PDB file of C-alpha atoms in Angstrom:
ATOM      1  CA  UNK A   1     -11.177  51.036 127.771  1.00  0.00           C
ATOM      2  CA  UNK A   2     -14.275  49.221 126.485  1.00  0.00           C
ATOM      3  CA  UNK A   3     -13.224  49.768 122.865  1.00  0.00           C
ATOM      4  CA  UNK A   4     -10.246  47.435 123.118  1.00  0.00           C
ATOM      5  CA  UNK A   5     -12.186  44.176 123.630  1.00  0.00           C
ATOM      6  CA  UNK A   6     -14.527  45.182 120.829  1.00  0.00           C
ATOM      7  CA  UNK A   7     -11.585  45.754 118.501  1.00  0.00           C
ATOM      8  CA  UNK A   8      -9.976  42.467 119.534  1.00  0.00           C
ATOM      9  CA  UNK A   9     -13.236  40.611 119.020  1.00  0.00           C
ATOM     10  CA  UNK A  10     -13.677  42.202 115.603  1.00  0.00           C
ATOM     11  CA  UNK A  11     -10.125  41.189 114.680  1.00  0.00           C
ATOM     12  CA  UNK A  12     -10.754  37.537 115.593  1.00  0.00           C
ATOM     13  CA  UNK A  13     -14.017  37.518 113.649  1.00  0.00           C
ATOM     14  CA  UNK A  14     -12.177  38.772 110.560  1.00  0.00           C
ATOM     15  CA  UNK A  15      -9.523  36.067 110.989  1.00  0.00           C
ATOM     16  CA  UNK A  16     -12.157  33.353 111.244  1.00  0.00           C
ATOM     17  CA  UNK A  17     -13.942  34.670 108.148  1.00  0.00           C
ATOM     18  CA  UNK A  18     -10.729  34.803 106.132  1.00  0.00           C
ATOM     19  CA  UNK A  19      -9.792  31.324 107.320  1.00  0.00           C
ATOM     20  CA  UNK A  20     -13.158  29.903 106.321  1.00  0.00           C
ATOM     21  CA  UNK A  21     -12.867  31.524 102.896  1.00  0.00           C
ATOM     22  CA  UNK A  22      -9.413  30.055 102.428  1.00  0.00           C
ATOM     23  CA  UNK A  23     -10.446  26.511 103.273  1.00  0.00           C
ATOM     24  CA  UNK A  24     -13.589  26.701 101.192  1.00  0.00           C
ATOM     25  CA  UNK A  25     -11.636  27.232  97.954  1.00  0.00           C
ATOM     26  CA  UNK A  26     -11.696  24.305  95.564  1.00  0.00           C
ATOM     27  CA  UNK A  27      -8.696  23.406  93.432  1.00  0.00           C
ATOM     28  CA  UNK A  28      -8.972  24.608  89.852  1.00  0.00           C
ATOM     29  CA  UNK A  29     -10.084  21.836  87.484  1.00  0.00           C
ATOM     30  CA  UNK A  30      -7.306  20.232  85.506  1.00  0.00           C
ATOM     31  CA  UNK A  31      -6.900  21.720  82.067  1.00  0.00           C
ATOM     32  CA  UNK A  32      -7.472  18.553  80.053  1.00  0.00           C
ATOM     33  CA  UNK A  33      -6.913  18.936  76.354  1.00  0.00           C
ATOM     34  CA  UNK A  34      -9.932  17.839  74.346  1.00  0.00           C
ATOM     35  CA  UNK A  35      -9.643  14.569  72.523  1.00  0.00           C
ATOM     36  CA  UNK A  36      -8.468  15.057  68.970  1.00  0.00           C
ATOM     37  CA  UNK A  37     -11.314  15.224  66.506  1.00  0.00           C
ATOM     38  CA  UNK A  38     -11.610  11.861  64.770  1.00  0.00           C
ATOM     39  CA  UNK A  39     -11.175  11.917  61.004  1.00  0.00           C
ATOM     40  CA  UNK A  40     -14.454  12.418  59.186  1.00  0.00           C
ATOM     41  CA  UNK A  41     -13.508  10.311  56.171  1.00  0.00           C
ATOM     42  CA  UNK A  42     -11.058   7.709  54.939  1.00  0.00           C
ATOM     43  CA  UNK A  43      -9.679   7.675  51.397  1.00  0.00           C
ATOM     44  CA  UNK A  44      -8.955   4.290  49.819  1.00  0.00           C
ATOM     45  CA  UNK A  45      -7.570   3.436  46.381  1.00  0.00           C
ATOM     46  CA  UNK A  46      -9.435   0.641  44.599  1.00  0.00           C
ATOM     47  CA  UNK A  47      -8.989  -0.864  41.131  1.00  0.00           C
ATOM     48  CA  UNK A  48     -11.893  -1.696  38.820  1.00  0.00           C
ATOM     49  CA  UNK A  49     -12.068  -3.436  35.463  1.00  0.00           C
ATOM     50  CA  UNK A  50     -13.010  -1.379  32.403  1.00  0.00           C
ATOM     51  CA  UNK A  51     -13.854  -2.729  28.962  1.00  0.00           C
ATOM     52  CA  UNK A  52     -13.968  -0.585  25.826  1.00  0.00           C
ATOM     53  CA  UNK A  53     -15.121  -3.328  23.488  1.00  0.00           C
ATOM     54  CA  UNK A  54     -11.621  -3.526  22.023  1.00  0.00           C
ATOM     55  CA  UNK A  55      -9.633  -4.137  25.193  1.00  0.00           C
ATOM     56  CA  UNK A  56     -10.031  -4.508  28.932  1.00  0.00           C
ATOM     57  CA  UNK A  57      -7.818  -2.993  31.602  1.00  0.00           C
ATOM     58  CA  UNK A  58      -7.800  -1.649  35.154  1.00  0.00           C
ATOM     59  CA  UNK A  59      -8.632   1.835  36.381  1.00  0.00           C
ATOM     60  CA  UNK A  60      -7.610   3.265  39.739  1.00  0.00           C
ATOM     61  CA  UNK A  61     -10.132   5.238  41.770  1.00  0.00           C
ATOM     62  CA  UNK A  62      -9.918   6.867  45.189  1.00  0.00           C
ATOM     63  CA  UNK A  63     -13.068   6.348  47.242  1.00  0.00           C
ATOM     64  CA  UNK A  64     -14.081   8.201  50.378  1.00  0.00           C
ATOM     65  CA  UNK A  65     -15.595   6.034  53.109  1.00  0.00           C
ATOM     66  CA  UNK A  66     -16.459   6.264  56.787  1.00  0.00           C
ATOM     67  CA  UNK A  67     -13.387   5.781  59.036  1.00  0.00           C
ATOM     68  CA  UNK A  68     -12.885   2.229  60.266  1.00  0.00           C
ATOM     69  CA  UNK A  69     -10.497   0.339  62.515  1.00  0.00           C
ATOM     70  CA  UNK A  70      -9.777  -2.135  59.700  1.00  0.00           C
ATOM     71  CA  UNK A  71      -9.088  -0.191  56.481  1.00  0.00           C
ATOM     72  CA  UNK A  72      -7.575  -3.261  54.792  1.00  0.00           C
ATOM     73  CA  UNK A  73     -10.823  -5.198  55.102  1.00  0.00           C
ATOM     74  CA  UNK A  74     -12.793  -2.082  54.165  1.00  0.00           C
ATOM     75  CA  UNK A  75     -10.762  -1.673  50.967  1.00  0.00           C
ATOM     76  CA  UNK A  76     -11.668  -5.146  49.677  1.00  0.00           C
ATOM     77  CA  UNK A  77     -15.314  -4.689  50.614  1.00  0.00           C
ATOM     78  CA  UNK A  78     -15.382  -1.336  48.826  1.00  0.00           C
ATOM     79  CA  UNK A  79     -13.901  -2.980  45.730  1.00  0.00           C
ATOM     80  CA  UNK A  80     -16.531  -5.729  45.801  1.00  0.00           C
ATOM     81  CA  UNK A  81     -19.608  -3.605  46.530  1.00  0.00           C
ATOM     82  CA  UNK A  82     -18.611   0.029  45.916  1.00  0.00           C
ATOM     83  CA  UNK A  83     -19.800   2.052  42.949  1.00  0.00           C
ATOM     84  CA  UNK A  84     -17.191   2.800  40.230  1.00  0.00           C
ATOM     85  CA  UNK A  85     -17.021   6.453  39.184  1.00  0.00           C
ATOM     86  CA  UNK A  86     -15.006   6.004  35.975  1.00  0.00           C
ATOM     87  CA  UNK A  87     -17.255   5.782  32.890  1.00  0.00           C
ATOM     88  CA  UNK A  88     -17.232   2.203  31.640  1.00  0.00           C
ATOM     89  CA  UNK A  89     -15.682   0.757  34.806  1.00  0.00           C
ATOM     90  CA  UNK A  90     -17.503  -2.115  36.478  1.00  0.00           C
ATOM     91  CA  UNK A  91     -17.537  -4.425  39.461  1.00  0.00           C
ATOM     92  CA  UNK A  92     -16.418  -7.819  38.229  1.00  0.00           C
ATOM     93  CA  UNK A  93     -16.973  -9.959  41.328  1.00  0.00           C
ATOM     94  CA  UNK A  94     -20.293 -11.795  41.769  1.00  0.00           C
ATOM     95  CA  UNK A  95     -22.718  -9.466  43.603  1.00  0.00           C
ATOM     96  CA  UNK A  96     -23.380 -11.927  46.450  1.00  0.00           C
ATOM     97  CA  UNK A  97     -19.675 -12.250  47.280  1.00  0.00           C
ATOM     98  CA  UNK A  98     -18.818 -11.574  50.914  1.00  0.00           C
ATOM     99  CA  UNK A  99     -15.390 -10.799  52.337  1.00  0.00           C
ATOM    100  CA  UNK A 100     -15.174 -12.905  55.483  1.00  0.00           C
ATOM    101  CA  UNK A 101     -11.859 -11.455  56.592  1.00  0.00           C
ATOM    102  CA  UNK A 102      -8.348 -10.349  55.678  1.00  0.00           C
ATOM    103  CA  UNK A 103      -5.265 -11.337  57.659  1.00  0.00           C
ATOM    104  CA  UNK A 104      -1.860  -9.729  57.194  1.00  0.00           C
ATOM    105  CA  UNK A 105       1.349 -11.411  58.316  1.00  0.00           C
ATOM    106  CA  UNK A 106       4.943 -10.844  57.200  1.00  0.00           C
ATOM    107  CA  UNK A 107       3.851  -8.797  54.192  1.00  0.00           C
ATOM    108  CA  UNK A 108       1.305 -11.378  52.991  1.00  0.00           C
ATOM    109  CA  UNK A 109      -2.405 -10.518  52.972  1.00  0.00           C
ATOM    110  CA  UNK A 110      -4.765 -13.495  52.860  1.00  0.00           C
ATOM    111  CA  UNK A 111      -8.314 -12.691  51.747  1.00  0.00           C
ATOM    112  CA  UNK A 112     -11.051 -15.080  52.847  1.00  0.00           C
ATOM    113  CA  UNK A 113     -14.071 -14.969  50.504  1.00  0.00           C
ATOM    114  CA  UNK A 114     -17.456 -16.614  50.780  1.00  0.00           C
ATOM    115  CA  UNK A 115     -18.343 -19.480  48.424  1.00  0.00           C
ATOM    116  CA  UNK A 116     -20.308 -17.102  46.158  1.00  0.00           C
ATOM    117  CA  UNK A 117     -17.060 -15.660  44.788  1.00  0.00           C
ATOM    118  CA  UNK A 118     -16.635 -18.767  42.617  1.00  0.00           C
ATOM    119  CA  UNK A 119     -19.954 -18.269  40.800  1.00  0.00           C
ATOM    120  CA  UNK A 120     -18.676 -16.326  37.790  1.00  0.00           C
ATOM    121  CA  UNK A 121     -19.153 -18.332  34.575  1.00  0.00           C
ATOM    122  CA  UNK A 122     -18.733 -15.479  32.065  1.00  0.00           C
ATOM    123  CA  UNK A 123     -15.623 -13.525  33.084  1.00  0.00           C
ATOM    124  CA  UNK A 124     -13.312 -15.081  30.484  1.00  0.00           C
ATOM    125  CA  UNK A 125      -9.566 -15.494  30.887  1.00  0.00           C
ATOM    126  CA  UNK A 126      -8.785 -11.776  30.630  1.00  0.00           C
ATOM    127  CA  UNK A 127     -11.566 -10.781  33.009  1.00  0.00           C
ATOM    128  CA  UNK A 128     -10.443 -13.394  35.504  1.00  0.00           C
ATOM    129  CA  UNK A 129      -6.824 -12.217  35.420  1.00  0.00           C
ATOM    130  CA  UNK A 130      -7.856  -8.574  35.802  1.00  0.00           C
ATOM    131  CA  UNK A 131     -10.291  -9.431  38.590  1.00  0.00           C
ATOM    132  CA  UNK A 132      -7.549 -11.145  40.567  1.00  0.00           C
ATOM    133  CA  UNK A 133      -5.137  -8.287  39.948  1.00  0.00           C
ATOM    134  CA  UNK A 134      -7.735  -5.714  40.998  1.00  0.00           C
ATOM    135  CA  UNK A 135      -7.736  -7.185  44.507  1.00  0.00           C
ATOM    136  CA  UNK A 136      -3.952  -7.496  44.594  1.00  0.00           C
ATOM    137  CA  UNK A 137      -3.372  -3.891  43.494  1.00  0.00           C
ATOM    138  CA  UNK A 138      -5.997  -2.599  45.929  1.00  0.00           C
ATOM    139  CA  UNK A 139      -4.374  -4.325  48.897  1.00  0.00           C
ATOM    140  CA  UNK A 140      -0.774  -3.546  47.953  1.00  0.00           C
ATOM    141  CA  UNK A 141      -1.646   0.147  48.191  1.00  0.00           C
ATOM    142  CA  UNK A 142      -1.016  -0.476  51.897  1.00  0.00           C
ATOM    143  CA  UNK A 143       2.763  -0.301  52.494  1.00  0.00           C
ATOM    144  CA  UNK A 144       2.732  -3.273  54.868  1.00  0.00           C
ATOM    145  CA  UNK A 145       1.338  -5.586  52.155  1.00  0.00           C
ATOM    146  CA  UNK A 146       3.624  -6.959  49.428  1.00  0.00           C
ATOM    147  CA  UNK A 147       1.808 -10.140  48.374  1.00  0.00           C
ATOM    148  CA  UNK A 148      -1.793 -11.363  48.321  1.00  0.00           C
ATOM    149  CA  UNK A 149      -3.363 -14.826  48.394  1.00  0.00           C
ATOM    150  CA  UNK A 150      -6.998 -15.964  48.315  1.00  0.00           C
ATOM    151  CA  UNK A 151      -9.062 -18.450  50.311  1.00  0.00           C
ATOM    152  CA  UNK A 152     -12.681 -19.511  50.083  1.00  0.00           C
ATOM    153  CA  UNK A 153     -14.321 -20.058  53.461  1.00  0.00           C
ATOM    154  CA  UNK A 154     -10.964 -20.583  55.107  1.00  0.00           C
ATOM    155  CA  UNK A 155      -9.409 -23.101  52.729  1.00  0.00           C
ATOM    156  CA  UNK A 156      -7.793 -23.533  49.325  1.00  0.00           C
ATOM    157  CA  UNK A 157      -9.146 -26.724  47.765  1.00  0.00           C
ATOM    158  CA  UNK A 158      -9.031 -27.742  44.113  1.00  0.00           C
ATOM    159  CA  UNK A 159     -12.250 -25.881  43.305  1.00  0.00           C
ATOM    160  CA  UNK A 160     -10.826 -22.724  44.869  1.00  0.00           C
ATOM    161  CA  UNK A 161      -7.574 -23.039  42.914  1.00  0.00           C
ATOM    162  CA  UNK A 162      -9.573 -23.263  39.692  1.00  0.00           C
ATOM    163  CA  UNK A 163     -11.230 -19.915  40.604  1.00  0.00           C
ATOM    164  CA  UNK A 164     -13.287 -18.823  37.555  1.00  0.00           C
ATOM    165  CA  UNK A 165     -12.062 -21.636  35.330  1.00  0.00           C
ATOM    166  CA  UNK A 166      -9.391 -19.957  33.191  1.00  0.00           C
ATOM    167  CA  UNK A 167      -6.395 -18.520  35.060  1.00  0.00           C
ATOM    168  CA  UNK A 168      -6.875 -19.882  38.553  1.00  0.00           C
ATOM    169  CA  UNK A 169      -4.926 -19.310  41.734  1.00  0.00           C
ATOM    170  CA  UNK A 170      -2.117 -21.734  40.944  1.00  0.00           C
ATOM    171  CA  UNK A 171       0.541 -19.012  40.998  1.00  0.00           C
ATOM    172  CA  UNK A 172      -0.465 -17.360  44.254  1.00  0.00           C
ATOM    173  CA  UNK A 173       0.641 -15.460  46.238  1.00  0.00           C
ATOM    174  CA  UNK A 174       0.319 -12.603  43.749  1.00  0.00           C
ATOM    175  CA  UNK A 175       2.333  -9.391  43.598  1.00  0.00           C
ATOM    176  CA  UNK A 176       1.496  -5.844  42.599  1.00  0.00           C
ATOM    177  CA  UNK A 177       1.401  -5.219  38.843  1.00  0.00           C
ATOM    178  CA  UNK A 178       0.372  -1.854  37.371  1.00  0.00           C
ATOM    179  CA  UNK A 179       1.154  -2.699  33.744  1.00  0.00           C
ATOM    180  CA  UNK A 180      -2.566  -3.059  32.910  1.00  0.00           C
ATOM    181  CA  UNK A 181      -3.675   0.047  34.815  1.00  0.00           C
ATOM    182  CA  UNK A 182      -4.381   2.556  32.038  1.00  0.00           C
ATOM    183  CA  UNK A 183      -6.462   5.168  33.863  1.00  0.00           C
ATOM    184  CA  UNK A 184      -5.841   7.704  35.155  1.00  0.00           C
ATOM    185  CA  UNK A 185      -2.682   8.494  33.212  1.00  0.00           C
ATOM    186  CA  UNK A 186      -1.236  10.214  36.307  1.00  0.00           C
ATOM    187  CA  UNK A 187      -1.985   9.837  39.972  1.00  0.00           C
ATOM    188  CA  UNK A 188      -0.240  11.371  42.968  1.00  0.00           C
ATOM    189  CA  UNK A 189       0.364   9.479  46.207  1.00  0.00           C
ATOM    190  CA  UNK A 190       2.177  12.333  47.985  1.00  0.00           C
ATOM    191  CA  UNK A 191       1.075  14.871  49.026  1.00  0.00           C
ATOM    192  CA  UNK A 192      -2.528  14.009  49.817  1.00  0.00           C
ATOM    193  CA  UNK A 193      -5.335  16.601  49.535  1.00  0.00           C
ATOM    194  CA  UNK A 194      -5.132  19.358  52.174  1.00  0.00           C
ATOM    195  CA  UNK A 195      -1.909  17.948  53.599  1.00  0.00           C
ATOM    196  CA  UNK A 196       0.375  20.361  55.450  1.00  0.00           C
ATOM    197  CA  UNK A 197       3.522  20.327  53.340  1.00  0.00           C
ATOM    198  CA  UNK A 198       7.127  21.164  54.074  1.00  0.00           C
ATOM    199  CA  UNK A 199      10.034  22.581  52.108  1.00  0.00           C
ATOM    200  CA  UNK A 200      11.119  21.011  49.865  1.00  0.00           C
ATOM    201  CA  UNK A 201       7.777  19.566  48.807  1.00  0.00           C
ATOM    202  CA  UNK A 202       8.039  15.867  47.976  1.00  0.00           C
ATOM    203  CA  UNK A 203       5.849  14.879  45.009  1.00  0.00           C
ATOM    204  CA  UNK A 204       5.416  11.153  44.288  1.00  0.00           C
ATOM    205  CA  UNK A 205       3.126   9.126  42.098  1.00  0.00           C
ATOM    206  CA  UNK A 206       2.624   6.964  39.037  1.00  0.00           C
ATOM    207  CA  UNK A 207       2.421   7.960  35.374  1.00  0.00           C
ATOM    208  CA  UNK A 208       1.667   6.471  31.979  1.00  0.00           C
ATOM    209  CA  UNK A 209       2.658   9.368  29.730  1.00  0.00           C
ATOM    210  CA  UNK A 210       4.733  10.128  26.637  1.00  0.00           C
ATOM    211  CA  UNK A 211       8.429   9.496  27.309  1.00  0.00           C
ATOM    212  CA  UNK A 212       7.596   9.340  31.016  1.00  0.00           C
ATOM    213  CA  UNK A 213       7.880  13.134  31.383  1.00  0.00           C
ATOM    214  CA  UNK A 214       5.906  14.452  34.361  1.00  0.00           C
ATOM    215  CA  UNK A 215       5.554  18.165  35.152  1.00  0.00           C
ATOM    216  CA  UNK A 216       4.579  19.831  38.429  1.00  0.00           C
ATOM    217  CA  UNK A 217       3.940  23.372  39.572  1.00  0.00           C
ATOM    218  CA  UNK A 218       2.904  24.862  42.896  1.00  0.00           C
ATOM    219  CA  UNK A 219       0.521  27.830  42.879  1.00  0.00           C
ATOM    220  CA  UNK A 220      -0.361  30.211  45.688  1.00  0.00           C
ATOM    221  CA  UNK A 221      -3.969  31.069  46.559  1.00  0.00           C
ATOM    222  CA  UNK A 222      -3.964  33.795  43.872  1.00  0.00           C
ATOM    223  CA  UNK A 223      -2.839  31.425  41.128  1.00  0.00           C
ATOM    224  CA  UNK A 224       0.746  32.682  40.967  1.00  0.00           C
ATOM    225  CA  UNK A 225       3.380  30.037  40.211  1.00  0.00           C
ATOM    226  CA  UNK A 226       5.716  29.602  43.184  1.00  0.00           C
ATOM    227  CA  UNK A 227       7.851  26.882  41.617  1.00  0.00           C
ATOM    228  CA  UNK A 228       7.733  24.463  38.687  1.00  0.00           C
ATOM    229  CA  UNK A 229       9.763  21.395  37.784  1.00  0.00           C
ATOM    230  CA  UNK A 230       9.686  18.192  35.773  1.00  0.00           C
ATOM    231  CA  UNK A 231      11.044  14.686  36.074  1.00  0.00           C
ATOM    232  CA  UNK A 232      11.032  11.390  34.202  1.00  0.00           C
ATOM    233  CA  UNK A 233       9.093   8.366  35.413  1.00  0.00           C
ATOM    234  CA  UNK A 234      10.787   4.988  35.512  1.00  0.00           C
ATOM    235  CA  UNK A 235       8.904   4.017  32.332  1.00  0.00           C
ATOM    236  CA  UNK A 236       7.196   5.879  29.522  1.00  0.00           C
ATOM    237  CA  UNK A 237       3.908   5.069  27.784  1.00  0.00           C
ATOM    238  CA  UNK A 238       2.613   2.560  26.887  1.00  0.00           C
ATOM    239  CA  UNK A 239       4.281   1.367  30.091  1.00  0.00           C
ATOM    240  CA  UNK A 240       3.623   2.818  33.537  1.00  0.00           C
ATOM    241  CA  UNK A 241       6.353   4.097  35.823  1.00  0.00           C
ATOM    242  CA  UNK A 242       6.858   5.703  39.217  1.00  0.00           C
ATOM    243  CA  UNK A 243       8.041   9.290  39.575  1.00  0.00           C
ATOM    244  CA  UNK A 244       9.400  11.442  42.375  1.00  0.00           C
ATOM    245  CA  UNK A 245      10.572  15.059  42.592  1.00  0.00           C
ATOM    246  CA  UNK A 246      11.187  17.767  45.192  1.00  0.00           C
ATOM    247  CA  UNK A 247      10.042  21.363  44.842  1.00  0.00           C
ATOM    248  CA  UNK A 248      11.860  24.135  46.716  1.00  0.00           C
ATOM    249  CA  UNK A 249       9.764  27.236  47.342  1.00  0.00           C
ATOM    250  CA  UNK A 250       9.310  30.158  49.722  1.00  0.00           C
ATOM    251  CA  UNK A 251       5.942  29.736  51.490  1.00  0.00           C
ATOM    252  CA  UNK A 252       3.683  32.808  51.211  1.00  0.00           C
ATOM    253  CA  UNK A 253       1.859  34.198  54.217  1.00  0.00           C
ATOM    254  CA  UNK A 254      -1.628  32.969  53.309  1.00  0.00           C
ATOM    255  CA  UNK A 255      -0.750  29.338  54.078  1.00  0.00           C
ATOM    256  CA  UNK A 256      -2.479  27.509  51.236  1.00  0.00           C
ATOM    257  CA  UNK A 257      -2.069  26.725  47.568  1.00  0.00           C
ATOM    258  CA  UNK A 258      -2.589  24.262  44.733  1.00  0.00           C
ATOM    259  CA  UNK A 259      -0.236  21.582  43.417  1.00  0.00           C
ATOM    260  CA  UNK A 260      -0.719  20.694  39.750  1.00  0.00           C
ATOM    261  CA  UNK A 261       0.876  17.585  38.248  1.00  0.00           C
ATOM    262  CA  UNK A 262       0.458  17.027  34.518  1.00  0.00           C
ATOM    263  CA  UNK A 263       1.968  15.977  31.202  1.00  0.00           C
ATOM    264  CA  UNK A 264       2.460  17.874  27.944  1.00  0.00           C
ATOM    265  CA  UNK A 265       0.771  16.668  24.773  1.00  0.00           C
ATOM    266  CA  UNK A 266       3.241  15.438  22.162  1.00  0.00           C
ATOM    267  CA  UNK A 267       0.714  16.475  19.519  1.00  0.00           C
ATOM    268  CA  UNK A 268       0.139  20.162  20.280  1.00  0.00           C
ATOM    269  CA  UNK A 269       2.073  21.003  23.466  1.00  0.00           C
ATOM    270  CA  UNK A 270      -1.040  21.518  25.580  1.00  0.00           C
ATOM    271  CA  UNK A 271      -1.385  20.519  29.221  1.00  0.00           C
ATOM    272  CA  UNK A 272      -3.110  17.163  29.687  1.00  0.00           C
ATOM    273  CA  UNK A 273      -3.761  14.548  32.366  1.00  0.00           C
ATOM    274  CA  UNK A 274      -3.688  17.278  35.025  1.00  0.00           C
ATOM    275  CA  UNK A 275      -4.092  16.315  38.678  1.00  0.00           C
ATOM    276  CA  UNK A 276      -4.969  19.143  41.088  1.00  0.00           C
ATOM    277  CA  UNK A 277      -4.261  18.817  44.814  1.00  0.00           C
ATOM    278  CA  UNK A 278      -5.026  21.503  47.433  1.00  0.00           C
ATOM    279  CA  UNK A 279      -2.193  21.826  49.970  1.00  0.00           C
ATOM    280  CA  UNK A 280      -1.363  23.918  53.026  1.00  0.00           C
ATOM    281  CA  UNK A 281       1.805  25.054  54.752  1.00  0.00           C
ATOM    282  CA  UNK A 282       2.473  26.367  58.272  1.00  0.00           C
TER     283      UNK A 282
END
């Protein structure tokens, strides 16, 4: 008879213990996804002036910079103070020039320079025209910008309009003009390096090649050709034209490859002006 109360007491003790364990549980922490890793670099196209002694023209370069919230402003600053990588290319703006700001509204970018930008007595008419166009082409790489105008310390007075004393700013706003961009002969704007591509692969860019003929081929990681094609740019050399083509292919399992875009020499049939872009696919 004495065992019953002991059993009952033991039962209640177990219930209390289980109850305390239940109430002491904490809710599992929410499974928050980590913030996406910020990009480690930003690629910007800038245009420099190059002189060969016989002629002057523009060259397009792609520079890698630290990511910024204002890539438009960063592009002009990189053009003014960055280091050209093309042999013979040079910075044409006075070294003390500062970019005070860039505003973009309704497709028009207005660049506000410091007063030092006007201190360029030796550019000449051609250098002045190319210097202006280098800024315009750099900014119109951004799809939201179609025209560019200049200010000096927030205004456009007569001294500002005169600019470097030869061409001036009298015809601003200025529009994009690639007719004096001679190097590189081919550049590709899509896809970008290491981009995850789809099928068909859209290939776009600009070319200054014989008869405007642009070739492309996609290689797998072993160097095997998956697909090749060619198209004709909107203009042939000595002009510069845009090109676009689509490549249909069956993606291999390894998930990565190389896109090559190039022209064929009219002299000996060799590959020239080749652009190599690493790509990936799902």
